[in-house]
Structures are given as structure tokens and as C-alpha cells.
PDB file of C-alpha atoms and ligand atoms in Angstrom:
ATOM      1  CA  UNK A   1      39.012   0.671  27.680  1.00 93.00           C
ATOM      2  CA  UNK A   2      37.131  -0.574  24.412  1.00 95.00           C
ATOM      3  CA  UNK A   3      33.879   0.076  25.768  1.00 96.00           C
ATOM      4  CA  UNK A   4      34.203   3.174  28.708  1.00 97.00           C
ATOM      5  CA  UNK A   5      32.523   0.783  31.488  1.00 98.00           C
ATOM      6  CA  UNK A   6      33.691   1.550  34.967  1.00 98.00           C
ATOM      7  CA  UNK A   7      34.042  -2.493  35.713  1.00 98.00           C
ATOM      8  CA  UNK A   8      33.385  -6.050  33.667  1.00 98.00           C
ATOM      9  CA  UNK A   9      32.484  -9.265  34.486  1.00 98.00           C
ATOM     10  CA  UNK A  10      32.790 -12.606  32.263  1.00 98.00           C
ATOM     11  CA  UNK A  11      30.392 -15.353  32.546  1.00 98.00           C
ATOM     12  CA  UNK A  12      29.692 -18.376  30.925  1.00 97.00           C
ATOM     13  CA  UNK A  13      27.627 -16.981  27.681  1.00 95.00           C
ATOM     14  CA  UNK A  14      25.050 -14.256  27.217  1.00 95.00           C
ATOM     15  CA  UNK A  15      22.314 -15.946  28.897  1.00 94.00           C
ATOM     16  CA  UNK A  16      24.202 -16.426  31.983  1.00 96.00           C
ATOM     17  CA  UNK A  17      24.827 -12.383  32.101  1.00 98.00           C
ATOM     18  CA  UNK A  18      21.411 -11.298  31.854  1.00 97.00           C
ATOM     19  CA  UNK A  19      20.286 -13.950  34.229  1.00 97.00           C
ATOM     20  CA  UNK A  20      22.947 -12.986  36.707  1.00 98.00           C
ATOM     21  CA  UNK A  21      22.522  -9.275  36.126  1.00 98.00           C
ATOM     22  CA  UNK A  22      18.998  -9.618  36.925  1.00 98.00           C
ATOM     23  CA  UNK A  23      19.237 -12.068  39.984  1.00 98.00           C
ATOM     24  CA  UNK A  24      21.992  -9.940  41.642  1.00 98.00           C
ATOM     25  CA  UNK A  25      20.120  -6.600  41.062  1.00 98.00           C
ATOM     26  CA  UNK A  26      16.572  -7.058  41.097  1.00 97.00           C
ATOM     27  CA  UNK A  27      15.634 -10.603  43.187  1.00 95.00           C
ATOM     28  CA  UNK A  28      12.190 -10.091  44.613  1.00 96.00           C
ATOM     29  CA  UNK A  29      11.677  -7.088  42.991  1.00 98.00           C
ATOM     30  CA  UNK A  30       9.775  -5.933  39.858  1.00 98.00           C
ATOM     31  CA  UNK A  31      11.390  -5.405  36.390  1.00 98.00           C
ATOM     32  CA  UNK A  32       9.764  -3.072  34.050  1.00 98.00           C
ATOM     33  CA  UNK A  33      10.057  -4.350  30.230  1.00 98.00           C
ATOM     34  CA  UNK A  34       8.391  -3.319  27.036  1.00 98.00           C
ATOM     35  CA  UNK A  35       5.801  -5.791  25.791  1.00 97.00           C
ATOM     36  CA  UNK A  36       7.562  -5.453  22.353  1.00 96.00           C
ATOM     37  CA  UNK A  37      10.972  -6.827  24.125  1.00 96.00           C
ATOM     38  CA  UNK A  38       9.893  -9.979  25.416  1.00 95.00           C
ATOM     39  CA  UNK A  39      11.665 -12.042  23.113  1.00 93.00           C
ATOM     40  CA  UNK A  40      12.912 -15.524  22.414  1.00 91.00           C
ATOM     41  CA  UNK A  41      16.548 -15.764  21.555  1.00 85.00           C
ATOM     42  CA  UNK A  42      16.723 -19.808  21.136  1.00 79.00           C
ATOM     43  CA  UNK A  43      16.134 -22.632  22.709  1.00 78.00           C
ATOM     44  CA  UNK A  44      14.316 -22.037  25.900  1.00 78.00           C
ATOM     45  CA  UNK A  45      15.876 -18.792  26.659  1.00 87.00           C
ATOM     46  CA  UNK A  46      12.942 -15.996  26.770  1.00 93.00           C
ATOM     47  CA  UNK A  47      12.946 -13.146  28.723  1.00 94.00           C
ATOM     48  CA  UNK A  48       9.954 -13.945  30.739  1.00 94.00           C
ATOM     49  CA  UNK A  49      11.359 -17.212  31.636  1.00 94.00           C
ATOM     50  CA  UNK A  50      14.781 -15.885  32.298  1.00 94.00           C
ATOM     51  CA  UNK A  51      13.324 -12.944  34.566  1.00 94.00           C
ATOM     52  CA  UNK A  52      10.673 -16.146  36.605  1.00 94.00           C
ATOM     53  CA  UNK A  53      14.145 -17.975  37.412  1.00 93.00           C
ATOM     54  CA  UNK A  54      16.174 -14.706  38.113  1.00 95.00           C
ATOM     55  CA  UNK A  55      13.839 -14.096  41.035  1.00 96.00           C
ATOM     56  CA  UNK A  56      12.520 -11.182  39.791  1.00 97.00           C
ATOM     57  CA  UNK A  57       8.657 -10.349  38.790  1.00 97.00           C
ATOM     58  CA  UNK A  58       8.229  -9.400  35.252  1.00 97.00           C
ATOM     59  CA  UNK A  59       6.009  -5.987  34.813  1.00 98.00           C
ATOM     60  CA  UNK A  60       5.088  -5.767  30.724  1.00 98.00           C
ATOM     61  CA  UNK A  61       4.500  -2.261  29.506  1.00 98.00           C
ATOM     62  CA  UNK A  62       3.597  -1.019  26.304  1.00 98.00           C
ATOM     63  CA  UNK A  63       2.402  -2.544  23.568  1.00 97.00           C
ATOM     64  CA  UNK A  64       3.876  -5.279  20.892  1.00 96.00           C
ATOM     65  CA  UNK A  65       4.693  -2.980  18.352  1.00 96.00           C
ATOM     66  CA  UNK A  66       4.320   0.364  20.519  1.00 98.00           C
ATOM     67  CA  UNK A  67       5.778   1.567  23.950  1.00 98.00           C
ATOM     68  CA  UNK A  68       6.298   5.050  25.454  1.00 98.00           C
ATOM     69  CA  UNK A  69       8.059   6.387  27.859  1.00 98.00           C
ATOM     70  CA  UNK A  70       4.568   7.094  29.758  1.00 98.00           C
ATOM     71  CA  UNK A  71       4.362   3.750  29.972  1.00 98.00           C
ATOM     72  CA  UNK A  72       7.310   3.195  31.990  1.00 98.00           C
ATOM     73  CA  UNK A  73       6.546   6.004  33.853  1.00 98.00           C
ATOM     74  CA  UNK A  74       3.374   4.952  34.804  1.00 98.00           C
ATOM     75  CA  UNK A  75       4.513   1.805  36.089  1.00 98.00           C
ATOM     76  CA  UNK A  76       7.277   3.355  37.901  1.00 98.00           C
ATOM     77  CA  UNK A  77       4.662   5.356  39.875  1.00 97.00           C
ATOM     78  CA  UNK A  78       2.578   2.162  40.561  1.00 97.00           C
ATOM     79  CA  UNK A  79       5.397   0.160  42.091  1.00 97.00           C
ATOM     80  CA  UNK A  80       7.586   2.826  43.782  1.00 95.00           C
ATOM     81  CA  UNK A  81      10.122   0.857  45.822  1.00 95.00           C
ATOM     82  CA  UNK A  82       9.372  -2.379  44.787  1.00 97.00           C
ATOM     83  CA  UNK A  83      10.906  -1.488  41.512  1.00 98.00           C
ATOM     84  CA  UNK A  84      14.376  -3.155  40.734  1.00 98.00           C
ATOM     85  CA  UNK A  85      15.358  -2.126  37.559  1.00 98.00           C
ATOM     86  CA  UNK A  86      14.301  -0.941  34.236  1.00 98.00           C
ATOM     87  CA  UNK A  87      15.318  -3.666  31.373  1.00 98.00           C
ATOM     88  CA  UNK A  88      15.849  -2.988  27.451  1.00 98.00           C
ATOM     89  CA  UNK A  89      16.444  -6.085  25.507  1.00 97.00           C
ATOM     90  CA  UNK A  90      17.669  -5.060  22.327  1.00 95.00           C
ATOM     91  CA  UNK A  91      16.218  -7.198  19.168  1.00 91.00           C
ATOM     92  CA  UNK A  92      19.305  -8.738  17.849  1.00 87.00           C
ATOM     93  CA  UNK A  93      17.578 -11.233  16.188  1.00 87.00           C
ATOM     94  CA  UNK A  94      14.346 -10.047  14.721  1.00 89.00           C
ATOM     95  CA  UNK A  95      12.910  -6.442  13.506  1.00 91.00           C
ATOM     96  CA  UNK A  96       9.890  -5.054  13.404  1.00 92.00           C
ATOM     97  CA  UNK A  97       8.935  -2.494  10.968  1.00 92.00           C
ATOM     98  CA  UNK A  98       5.717  -0.548  10.245  1.00 96.00           C
ATOM     99  CA  UNK A  99       3.903   1.196  12.967  1.00 96.00           C
ATOM    100  CA  UNK A 100       6.443   1.370  15.746  1.00 96.00           C
ATOM    101  CA  UNK A 101       7.459   2.972  18.608  1.00 96.00           C
ATOM    102  CA  UNK A 102      10.229   2.889  21.594  1.00 96.00           C
ATOM    103  CA  UNK A 103      11.734   5.634  23.738  1.00 98.00           C
ATOM    104  CA  UNK A 104      15.444   6.289  22.733  1.00 97.00           C
ATOM    105  CA  UNK A 105      17.755   4.404  25.277  1.00 98.00           C
ATOM    106  CA  UNK A 106      19.117   8.023  26.801  1.00 98.00           C
ATOM    107  CA  UNK A 107      15.321   9.003  27.471  1.00 98.00           C
ATOM    108  CA  UNK A 108      14.832   6.025  29.300  1.00 98.00           C
ATOM    109  CA  UNK A 109      17.962   6.022  31.235  1.00 98.00           C
ATOM    110  CA  UNK A 110      17.127  10.136  32.474  1.00 98.00           C
ATOM    111  CA  UNK A 111      13.978   8.545  33.638  1.00 98.00           C
ATOM    112  CA  UNK A 112      15.674   5.419  35.273  1.00 98.00           C
ATOM    113  CA  UNK A 113      18.058   7.922  36.631  1.00 98.00           C
ATOM    114  CA  UNK A 114      15.013  10.064  37.963  1.00 97.00           C
ATOM    115  CA  UNK A 115      13.619   7.575  39.774  1.00 97.00           C
ATOM    116  CA  UNK A 116      17.133   5.930  41.289  1.00 97.00           C
ATOM    117  CA  UNK A 117      16.593   2.642  39.422  1.00 98.00           C
ATOM    118  CA  UNK A 118      19.160   0.955  37.429  1.00 98.00           C
ATOM    119  CA  UNK A 119      18.544   0.313  34.009  1.00 98.00           C
ATOM    120  CA  UNK A 120      19.699  -2.876  32.327  1.00 98.00           C
ATOM    121  CA  UNK A 121      20.196  -3.733  28.755  1.00 98.00           C
ATOM    122  CA  UNK A 122      20.628  -6.884  27.233  1.00 97.00           C
ATOM    123  CA  UNK A 123      22.264  -6.129  24.108  1.00 96.00           C
ATOM    124  CA  UNK A 124      22.748  -9.536  22.772  1.00 93.00           C
ATOM    125  CA  UNK A 125      25.515  -9.502  19.803  1.00 89.00           C
ATOM    126  CA  UNK A 126      27.636  -7.365  21.335  1.00 90.00           C
ATOM    127  CA  UNK A 127      29.348  -5.132  18.825  1.00 93.00           C
ATOM    128  CA  UNK A 128      32.123  -3.565  20.008  1.00 93.00           C
ATOM    129  CA  UNK A 129      32.827  -1.669  16.684  1.00 91.00           C
ATOM    130  CA  UNK A 130      30.258   0.843  14.486  1.00 89.00           C
ATOM    131  CA  UNK A 131      29.945  -1.956  11.651  1.00 89.00           C
ATOM    132  CA  UNK A 132      28.662   0.648   9.467  1.00 90.00           C
ATOM    133  CA  UNK A 133      32.330   1.208   8.847  1.00 85.00           C
ATOM    134  CA  UNK A 134      32.368  -2.198   7.146  1.00 85.00           C
ATOM    135  CA  UNK A 135      29.170  -1.272   5.206  1.00 85.00           C
ATOM    136  CA  UNK A 136      26.830  -2.931   7.436  1.00 90.00           C
ATOM    137  CA  UNK A 137      23.823  -2.235   9.286  1.00 89.00           C
ATOM    138  CA  UNK A 138      24.063   0.096  12.129  1.00 89.00           C
ATOM    139  CA  UNK A 139      24.090  -2.357  15.269  1.00 92.00           C
ATOM    140  CA  UNK A 140      24.248  -0.260  18.294  1.00 94.00           C
ATOM    141  CA  UNK A 141      27.473  -0.908  20.458  1.00 96.00           C
ATOM    142  CA  UNK A 142      28.158  -1.416  24.271  1.00 97.00           C
ATOM    143  CA  UNK A 143      30.125   1.692  24.061  1.00 97.00           C
ATOM    144  CA  UNK A 144      26.907   3.762  22.785  1.00 97.00           C
ATOM    145  CA  UNK A 145      24.600   2.073  25.171  1.00 98.00           C
ATOM    146  CA  UNK A 146      26.651   3.218  28.413  1.00 98.00           C
ATOM    147  CA  UNK A 147      27.450   6.348  26.488  1.00 98.00           C
ATOM    148  CA  UNK A 148      23.587   6.781  26.652  1.00 98.00           C
ATOM    149  CA  UNK A 149      23.173   5.829  30.201  1.00 98.00           C
ATOM    150  CA  UNK A 150      22.244   2.214  30.458  1.00 98.00           C
ATOM    151  CA  UNK A 151      23.522   1.163  34.126  1.00 98.00           C
ATOM    152  CA  UNK A 152      24.583  -2.377  33.362  1.00 98.00           C
ATOM    153  CA  UNK A 153      25.141  -3.868  29.535  1.00 98.00           C
ATOM    154  CA  UNK A 154      25.057  -7.412  28.536  1.00 98.00           C
ATOM    155  CA  UNK A 155      26.188  -9.331  25.747  1.00 97.00           C
ATOM    156  CA  UNK A 156      27.401 -12.285  23.838  1.00 96.00           C
ATOM    157  CA  UNK A 157      31.124 -12.569  23.487  1.00 96.00           C
ATOM    158  CA  UNK A 158      30.357 -14.909  20.193  1.00 94.00           C
ATOM    159  CA  UNK A 159      28.313 -13.305  18.147  1.00 93.00           C
ATOM    160  CA  UNK A 160      29.352  -9.641  16.618  1.00 93.00           C
ATOM    161  CA  UNK A 161      32.192  -9.869  19.157  1.00 95.00           C
ATOM    162  CA  UNK A 162      33.417 -12.902  17.090  1.00 94.00           C
ATOM    163  CA  UNK A 163      35.252 -14.319  20.489  1.00 94.00           C
ATOM    164  CA  UNK A 164      35.306 -17.235  22.626  1.00 92.00           C
ATOM    165  CA  UNK A 165      31.615 -18.434  23.954  1.00 95.00           C
ATOM    166  CA  UNK A 166      31.345 -16.189  26.896  1.00 97.00           C
ATOM    167  CA  UNK A 167      28.563 -13.471  28.074  1.00 98.00           C
ATOM    168  CA  UNK A 168      29.535 -10.252  29.019  1.00 98.00           C
ATOM    169  CA  UNK A 169      28.895  -7.741  32.063  1.00 98.00           C
ATOM    170  CA  UNK A 170      29.510  -4.049  31.988  1.00 98.00           C
ATOM    171  CA  UNK A 171      28.890  -1.259  33.670  1.00 98.00           C
ATOM    172  CA  UNK A 172      28.629   1.138  36.799  1.00 98.00           C
ATOM    173  CA  UNK A 173      31.312  -0.132  39.499  1.00 98.00           C
ATOM    174  CA  UNK A 174      28.874  -0.833  42.070  1.00 98.00           C
ATOM    175  CA  UNK A 175      26.603  -2.563  40.724  1.00 98.00           C
ATOM    176  CA  UNK A 176      29.446  -4.583  39.040  1.00 98.00           C
ATOM    177  CA  UNK A 177      30.493  -5.217  42.500  1.00 98.00           C
ATOM    178  CA  UNK A 178      26.886  -6.226  43.838  1.00 98.00           C
ATOM    179  CA  UNK A 179      26.592  -8.532  40.508  1.00 98.00           C
ATOM    180  CA  UNK A 180      30.258 -10.449  41.156  1.00 98.00           C
ATOM    181  CA  UNK A 181      29.301 -11.272  44.786  1.00 98.00           C
ATOM    182  CA  UNK A 182      26.134 -13.036  44.287  1.00 97.00           C
ATOM    183  CA  UNK A 183      26.534 -16.666  44.779  1.00 96.00           C
ATOM    184  CA  UNK A 184      24.970 -17.662  41.097  1.00 97.00           C
ATOM    185  CA  UNK A 185      28.389 -15.848  39.690  1.00 97.00           C
ATOM    186  CA  UNK A 186      30.515 -18.604  40.757  1.00 96.00           C
ATOM    187  CA  UNK A 187      28.123 -21.190  38.954  1.00 97.00           C
ATOM    188  CA  UNK A 188      27.991 -19.149  35.837  1.00 97.00           C
ATOM    189  CA  UNK A 189      32.079 -18.357  35.596  1.00 96.00           C
ATOM    190  CA  UNK A 190      33.876 -18.189  33.122  1.00 96.00           C
ATOM    191  CA  UNK A 191      36.690 -20.894  32.476  1.00 95.00           C
ATOM    192  CA  UNK A 192      40.439 -20.083  32.030  1.00 96.00           C
ATOM    193  CA  UNK A 193      40.582 -21.396  28.489  1.00 96.00           C
ATOM    194  CA  UNK A 194      37.588 -19.300  27.550  1.00 95.00           C
ATOM    195  CA  UNK A 195      39.225 -16.047  29.514  1.00 97.00           C
ATOM    196  CA  UNK A 196      42.319 -16.398  27.574  1.00 97.00           C
ATOM    197  CA  UNK A 197      40.660 -16.993  24.053  1.00 96.00           C
ATOM    198  CA  UNK A 198      38.477 -13.721  24.685  1.00 96.00           C
ATOM    199  CA  UNK A 199      41.330 -11.785  25.933  1.00 96.00           C
ATOM    200  CA  UNK A 200      43.196 -12.746  22.770  1.00 96.00           C
ATOM    201  CA  UNK A 201      40.060 -11.519  20.709  1.00 96.00           C
ATOM    202  CA  UNK A 202      39.506  -8.249  22.674  1.00 96.00           C
ATOM    203  CA  UNK A 203      43.149  -7.136  22.545  1.00 96.00           C
ATOM    204  CA  UNK A 204      43.004  -6.810  18.947  1.00 96.00           C
ATOM    205  CA  UNK A 205      40.178  -4.577  18.921  1.00 95.00           C
ATOM    206  CA  UNK A 206      42.504  -1.838  20.060  1.00 92.00           C
ATOM    207  CA  UNK A 207      43.542  -1.512  16.451  1.00 90.00           C
ATOM    208  CA  UNK A 208      40.425  -1.141  14.256  1.00 85.00           C
ATOM    209  CA  UNK A 209      42.202  -2.207  11.350  1.00 89.00           C
ATOM    210  CA  UNK A 210      43.944  -5.395  13.007  1.00 93.00           C
ATOM    211  CA  UNK A 211      40.494  -6.513  14.763  1.00 93.00           C
ATOM    212  CA  UNK A 212      38.817  -6.356  11.015  1.00 92.00           C
ATOM    213  CA  UNK A 213      41.888  -8.601   9.825  1.00 94.00           C
ATOM    214  CA  UNK A 214      42.319 -10.770  12.094  1.00 96.00           C
ATOM    215  CA  UNK A 215      39.293 -11.608  13.938  1.00 95.00           C
ATOM    216  CA  UNK A 216      37.277 -14.071  11.741  1.00 94.00           C
ATOM    217  CA  UNK A 217      33.549 -12.826  12.011  1.00 92.00           C
ATOM    218  CA  UNK A 218      34.809  -9.158  11.193  1.00 93.00           C
ATOM    219  CA  UNK A 219      37.178 -10.326   8.472  1.00 95.00           C
ATOM    220  CA  UNK A 220      34.079 -12.410   6.489  1.00 94.00           C
ATOM    221  CA  UNK A 221      31.564  -9.459   7.382  1.00 93.00           C
ATOM    222  CA  UNK A 222      33.830  -6.669   5.767  1.00 92.00           C
ATOM    223  CA  UNK A 223      35.712  -8.707   2.975  1.00 93.00           C
ATOM    224  CA  UNK A 224      35.394  -6.592  -0.285  1.00 91.00           C
ATOM    225  CA  UNK A 225      34.138  -7.134  -3.540  1.00 91.00           C
ATOM    226  CA  UNK A 226      37.250  -7.519  -5.159  1.00 94.00           C
ATOM    227  CA  UNK A 227      38.663 -10.042  -2.800  1.00 95.00           C
ATOM    228  CA  UNK A 228      35.325 -12.198  -3.171  1.00 97.00           C
ATOM    229  CA  UNK A 229      35.375 -11.457  -6.923  1.00 97.00           C
ATOM    230  CA  UNK A 230      39.315 -12.778  -6.689  1.00 98.00           C
ATOM    231  CA  UNK A 231      38.299 -16.294  -4.549  1.00 97.00           C
ATOM    232  CA  UNK A 232      35.175 -17.461  -6.504  1.00 98.00           C
ATOM    233  CA  UNK A 233      37.132 -16.866  -9.859  1.00 98.00           C
ATOM    234  CA  UNK A 234      39.787 -19.302  -8.316  1.00 98.00           C
ATOM    235  CA  UNK A 235      37.485 -21.455  -6.475  1.00 97.00           C
ATOM    236  CA  UNK A 236      35.557 -21.641 -10.036  1.00 98.00           C
ATOM    237  CA  UNK A 237      38.995 -22.345 -11.943  1.00 98.00           C
ATOM    238  CA  UNK A 238      40.656 -24.768  -9.408  1.00 97.00           C
ATOM    239  CA  UNK A 239      37.253 -27.037  -8.871  1.00 96.00           C
ATOM    240  CA  UNK A 240      36.256 -27.334 -12.514  1.00 97.00           C
ATOM    241  CA  UNK A 241      40.090 -27.874 -13.347  1.00 98.00           C
ATOM    242  CA  UNK A 242      39.807 -31.367 -10.614  1.00 95.00           C
ATOM    243  CA  UNK A 243      36.523 -32.238 -10.702  1.00 95.00           C
ATOM    244  CA  UNK A 244      35.426 -33.766 -14.109  1.00 97.00           C
ATOM    245  CA  UNK A 245      32.192 -33.296 -15.116  1.00 97.00           C
ATOM    246  CA  UNK A 246      31.678 -30.150 -13.171  1.00 97.00           C
ATOM    247  CA  UNK A 247      30.339 -26.974 -14.469  1.00 98.00           C
ATOM    248  CA  UNK A 248      30.962 -23.479 -12.533  1.00 98.00           C
ATOM    249  CA  UNK A 249      29.509 -20.468 -12.615  1.00 98.00           C
ATOM    250  CA  UNK A 250      29.856 -17.201 -10.715  1.00 98.00           C
ATOM    251  CA  UNK A 251      26.278 -15.643 -10.033  1.00 97.00           C
ATOM    252  CA  UNK A 252      25.300 -13.145  -7.911  1.00 96.00           C
ATOM    253  CA  UNK A 253      24.119 -14.366  -4.137  1.00 94.00           C
ATOM    254  CA  UNK A 254      22.974 -13.090  -0.752  1.00 92.00           C
ATOM    255  CA  UNK A 255      24.325 -14.372   2.374  1.00 90.00           C
ATOM    256  CA  UNK A 256      23.192 -13.833   5.940  1.00 89.00           C
ATOM    257  CA  UNK A 257      25.343 -12.826   8.974  1.00 90.00           C
ATOM    258  CA  UNK A 258      23.540 -15.507  11.083  1.00 85.00           C
ATOM    259  CA  UNK A 259      24.078 -16.490  14.812  1.00 80.00           C
ATOM    260  CA  UNK A 260      21.098 -14.386  15.680  1.00 81.00           C
ATOM    261  CA  UNK A 261      22.667 -11.125  14.528  1.00 89.00           C
ATOM    262  CA  UNK A 262      21.797  -8.380  11.872  1.00 91.00           C
ATOM    263  CA  UNK A 263      18.640 -10.167  10.867  1.00 90.00           C
ATOM    264  CA  UNK A 264      18.091  -7.848   7.661  1.00 90.00           C
ATOM    265  CA  UNK A 265      21.189  -7.449   6.771  1.00 91.00           C
ATOM    266  CA  UNK A 266      22.222  -9.293   3.099  1.00 92.00           C
ATOM    267  CA  UNK A 267      25.673  -9.663   2.448  1.00 93.00           C
ATOM    268  CA  UNK A 268      25.517  -9.459  -1.272  1.00 93.00           C
ATOM    269  CA  UNK A 269      28.666 -10.839  -3.356  1.00 95.00           C
ATOM    270  CA  UNK A 270      29.340 -13.223  -5.990  1.00 97.00           C
ATOM    271  CA  UNK A 271      28.707 -17.316  -5.429  1.00 97.00           C
ATOM    272  CA  UNK A 272      29.988 -20.029  -7.206  1.00 98.00           C
ATOM    273  CA  UNK A 273      27.179 -22.162  -8.314  1.00 98.00           C
ATOM    274  CA  UNK A 274      28.012 -25.892  -9.597  1.00 98.00           C
ATOM    275  CA  UNK A 275      26.089 -28.417 -11.682  1.00 97.00           C
ATOM    276  CA  UNK A 276      27.600 -31.834 -12.286  1.00 98.00           C
ATOM    277  CA  UNK A 277      26.854 -34.359 -15.241  1.00 97.00           C
ATOM    278  CA  UNK A 278      25.851 -37.317 -13.139  1.00 97.00           C
ATOM    279  CA  UNK A 279      25.570 -36.015  -9.418  1.00 97.00           C
ATOM    280  CA  UNK A 280      22.355 -33.823  -8.474  1.00 98.00           C
ATOM    281  CA  UNK A 281      22.590 -30.580  -6.776  1.00 98.00           C
ATOM    282  CA  UNK A 282      21.449 -32.683  -3.129  1.00 98.00           C
ATOM    283  CA  UNK A 283      24.726 -35.125  -4.021  1.00 98.00           C
ATOM    284  CA  UNK A 284      27.279 -32.611  -4.507  1.00 97.00           C
ATOM    285  CA  UNK A 285      26.009 -31.123  -1.265  1.00 98.00           C
ATOM    286  CA  UNK A 286      26.644 -34.081   0.542  1.00 97.00           C
ATOM    287  CA  UNK A 287      29.988 -34.946  -0.912  1.00 96.00           C
ATOM    288  CA  UNK A 288      31.142 -31.431  -0.271  1.00 96.00           C
ATOM    289  CA  UNK A 289      29.897 -32.022   3.496  1.00 97.00           C
ATOM    290  CA  UNK A 290      31.470 -35.456   4.234  1.00 98.00           C
ATOM    291  CA  UNK A 291      34.736 -33.812   2.789  1.00 95.00           C
ATOM    292  CA  UNK A 292      37.831 -33.351   5.120  1.00 97.00           C
ATOM    293  CA  UNK A 293      37.557 -30.423   5.797  1.00 96.00           C
ATOM    294  CA  UNK A 294      33.708 -30.237   5.356  1.00 97.00           C
ATOM    295  CA  UNK A 295      32.452 -27.474   3.119  1.00 96.00           C
ATOM    296  CA  UNK A 296      29.351 -25.985   3.691  1.00 95.00           C
ATOM    297  CA  UNK A 297      27.346 -24.731   0.702  1.00 96.00           C
ATOM    298  CA  UNK A 298      23.639 -24.088  -0.149  1.00 95.00           C
ATOM    299  CA  UNK A 299      21.085 -25.382  -2.706  1.00 97.00           C
ATOM    300  CA  UNK A 300      19.639 -22.581  -4.809  1.00 94.00           C
ATOM    301  CA  UNK A 301      17.864 -23.101  -8.322  1.00 92.00           C
ATOM    302  CA  UNK A 302      18.646 -26.495  -8.375  1.00 95.00           C
ATOM    303  CA  UNK A 303      22.533 -25.827  -7.856  1.00 97.00           C
ATOM    304  CA  UNK A 304      24.780 -26.317  -5.294  1.00 98.00           C
ATOM    305  CA  UNK A 305      26.416 -22.698  -4.490  1.00 98.00           C
ATOM    306  CA  UNK A 306      29.687 -21.955  -2.548  1.00 97.00           C
ATOM    307  CA  UNK A 307      30.218 -18.553  -0.824  1.00 96.00           C
ATOM    308  CA  UNK A 308      33.380 -17.237  -1.063  1.00 96.00           C
ATOM    309  CA  UNK A 309      33.096 -15.074   1.806  1.00 93.00           C
TER     310      UNK A 309
HETATM  311  C1  PLP B 401      21.909 -14.151  22.225  1.00 63.20           C
HETATM  312  C2  PLP B 401      21.779 -13.313  22.871  1.00 63.20           C
HETATM  313  C3  PLP B 401      21.101 -13.762  24.284  1.00 63.20           C
HETATM  314  C4  PLP B 401      22.108 -15.108  24.785  1.00 63.20           C
HETATM  315  O1  PLP B 401      23.281 -14.930  24.487  1.00 63.20           O
HETATM  316  P1  PLP B 401      24.521 -16.283  24.387  1.00 63.20           P
HETATM  317  O2  PLP B 401      25.827 -15.707  24.500  1.00 63.20           O
HETATM  318  O3  PLP B 401      24.064 -17.013  23.116  1.00 63.20           O
HETATM  319  O4  PLP B 401      23.821 -17.158  25.568  1.00 63.20           O
HETATM  320  C5  PLP B 401      20.700 -12.893  24.929  1.00 63.20           C
HETATM  321  N1  PLP B 401      19.765 -11.578  24.798  1.00 63.20           N
HETATM  322  C6  PLP B 401      20.074 -11.243  23.341  1.00 63.20           C
HETATM  323  C7  PLP B 401      19.111 -10.182  23.137  1.00 63.20           C
HETATM  324  C8  PLP B 401      20.450 -12.137  22.331  1.00 63.20           C
HETATM  325  O5  PLP B 401      20.648 -11.907  21.458  1.00 63.20           O
END
């Protein structure tokens, strides 16, 4: 209901989702990927390596900065029936700017359909709602990708979606049935507690206002300037009242989304900058970190900063 997908499967995480989708759909076959999308997500998760593990063979097309529809067309013509899928990997944790080009997802989907080859998209961050409504950079949603014609979309449950660690596989019923039947599906399945936690988060998405208010990730990303200013004021006055020798000022700060999502997005807002008559910024930082509960701040310009977001 939230994405328009015909069918869905939940696995342990986003990496598992793409590994399983590739193994089930394209094992022993070629998978066409743009050279601009051979990305590393973190740890040892890299697209070419995941591809190798899945048993599919990588066919690189295009160049680092520019890949055209005709590059995919040429690869399809060359590999014909050996082609298992076209894979698109969303650049969720980095951006490329300047002399860049890639086909629209809908164009790629139309090409895939003409050649009767599934189009898989690894969306990474997993936005379910348009983040532009919170004043953030636009990130393609799972629904956008499926509407544009992707056969199967995979994403993470615990990045922008804001839920439990999980991987979502969504798309066409017949392909999802094939994915569910693959032996890896059992090895990578999510456990009941994760499913219960994910379900609780997803049900909040039924009403966007509730999702925004109650899912911590969305609540933090969409906090209003007035709300943040009030929190900063309170933080400043209570800290100064309780800690002798502390000086606090409210200054303009820029936070980051983190979690490999919206890499260029700056989260502007007031932050509380602290200094102390006897303790250095590093000492303030380590005291805050060792507190119960631990408080995480940053050091900028020689002062310890707390972001009320
Ligand atoms: C984060 C990410 C993954 C992995 O998701 P996890 O849930 O962290 O395993 C896969 N692909 C892309 C493009 C990602 O950004």
C-alpha cells in the first residue's frame, strides 16, 4: 500500500536484499551496470563483489561520469539471452556533479521491457515519502522507482525509512516468488523481532503526519527552526545553571543526515557552543560522552557543540 508494489519480502538488511535479488534473478547470467554505479557502500560491500558472490557476471557499460541509454542497448545486443538483468544502483551515499549523464529510470525500464529483461534497482536509503515536504533534498522514493517501471527495488529499512535493521525487496509478483524460493532467502531472512519492529514503523507511514511526528529519523530531519531554537535556548540556560564555569552561546550550525543518506544535505539550525573555565573542549566532549545517558557532540573552532536536533 505504501509503495504500490505487487509483492514484498523482508530480509536481514539492504545488502542481503540486493545479494538475494541478484542471485535469484541473474545467477549464471550477465548483469548490466553503469560504470558510474560500481559503488562501495561501506565495510566490504561493493557492487562488483556482491555481484560476484551472487553468481552473476558483471557487464560494465558507460564511463564513470556518463552512461547513455545506447550503452545499455549495445550490451543487450551483444549478450542477448545471456542477460539476466539490468541493475541500477542509486548513489545514495555520494553525488557526482559536473559533466554527468545517466538515462532516466523510466527510459531504462522501457528498454528492459523491450528486451524482456528485469530491471533491478538498489535504492539504498529507502525513502517512502517525498523528503522535499520537509524542506530536504529530493530523494527518489520506492514508489517512484516502481512507478517508473523498475521490476524489483531493494532498499534498507534503517536509513531514511527510520525502522529496524532490515532489507526490503519490492516489485513484481512473479519475480518476488522466484526470489522467495531461492535457498539464500532462508539464510538471509529477518527474525520475528525485526519484523515486528519494522511493521510498527511502517504502520505509522499510513498517515504522513504521524510518521513525521513519531518516527525519530523523520522527526529529527523535519524539526522546525522554531522548535530547534526553543530547544537550544533551554539547553543553553539549563547547562549554564547547572555547570559552574560553563559559557554557552547559540550559534549557527550545519548538521548532516548521516547513515549514508543525502550526502550533500546540510541541516542548518541553531547549536549550543560550550566552553569551560577549566576544561578544554576535548574534556567537555569526553565528559558528555561518558555521561549516563551518553551525549554526543562535536568540536568546532575550539568549542564543544551540542546540536538540539
Ligand atoms: C546502504 C546501502 C546498501 C546496504 O544496506 P544495509 O541495510 O546497510 O545493508 C545497499 N545499497 C546501497 C546503494 C546503499 O546505500
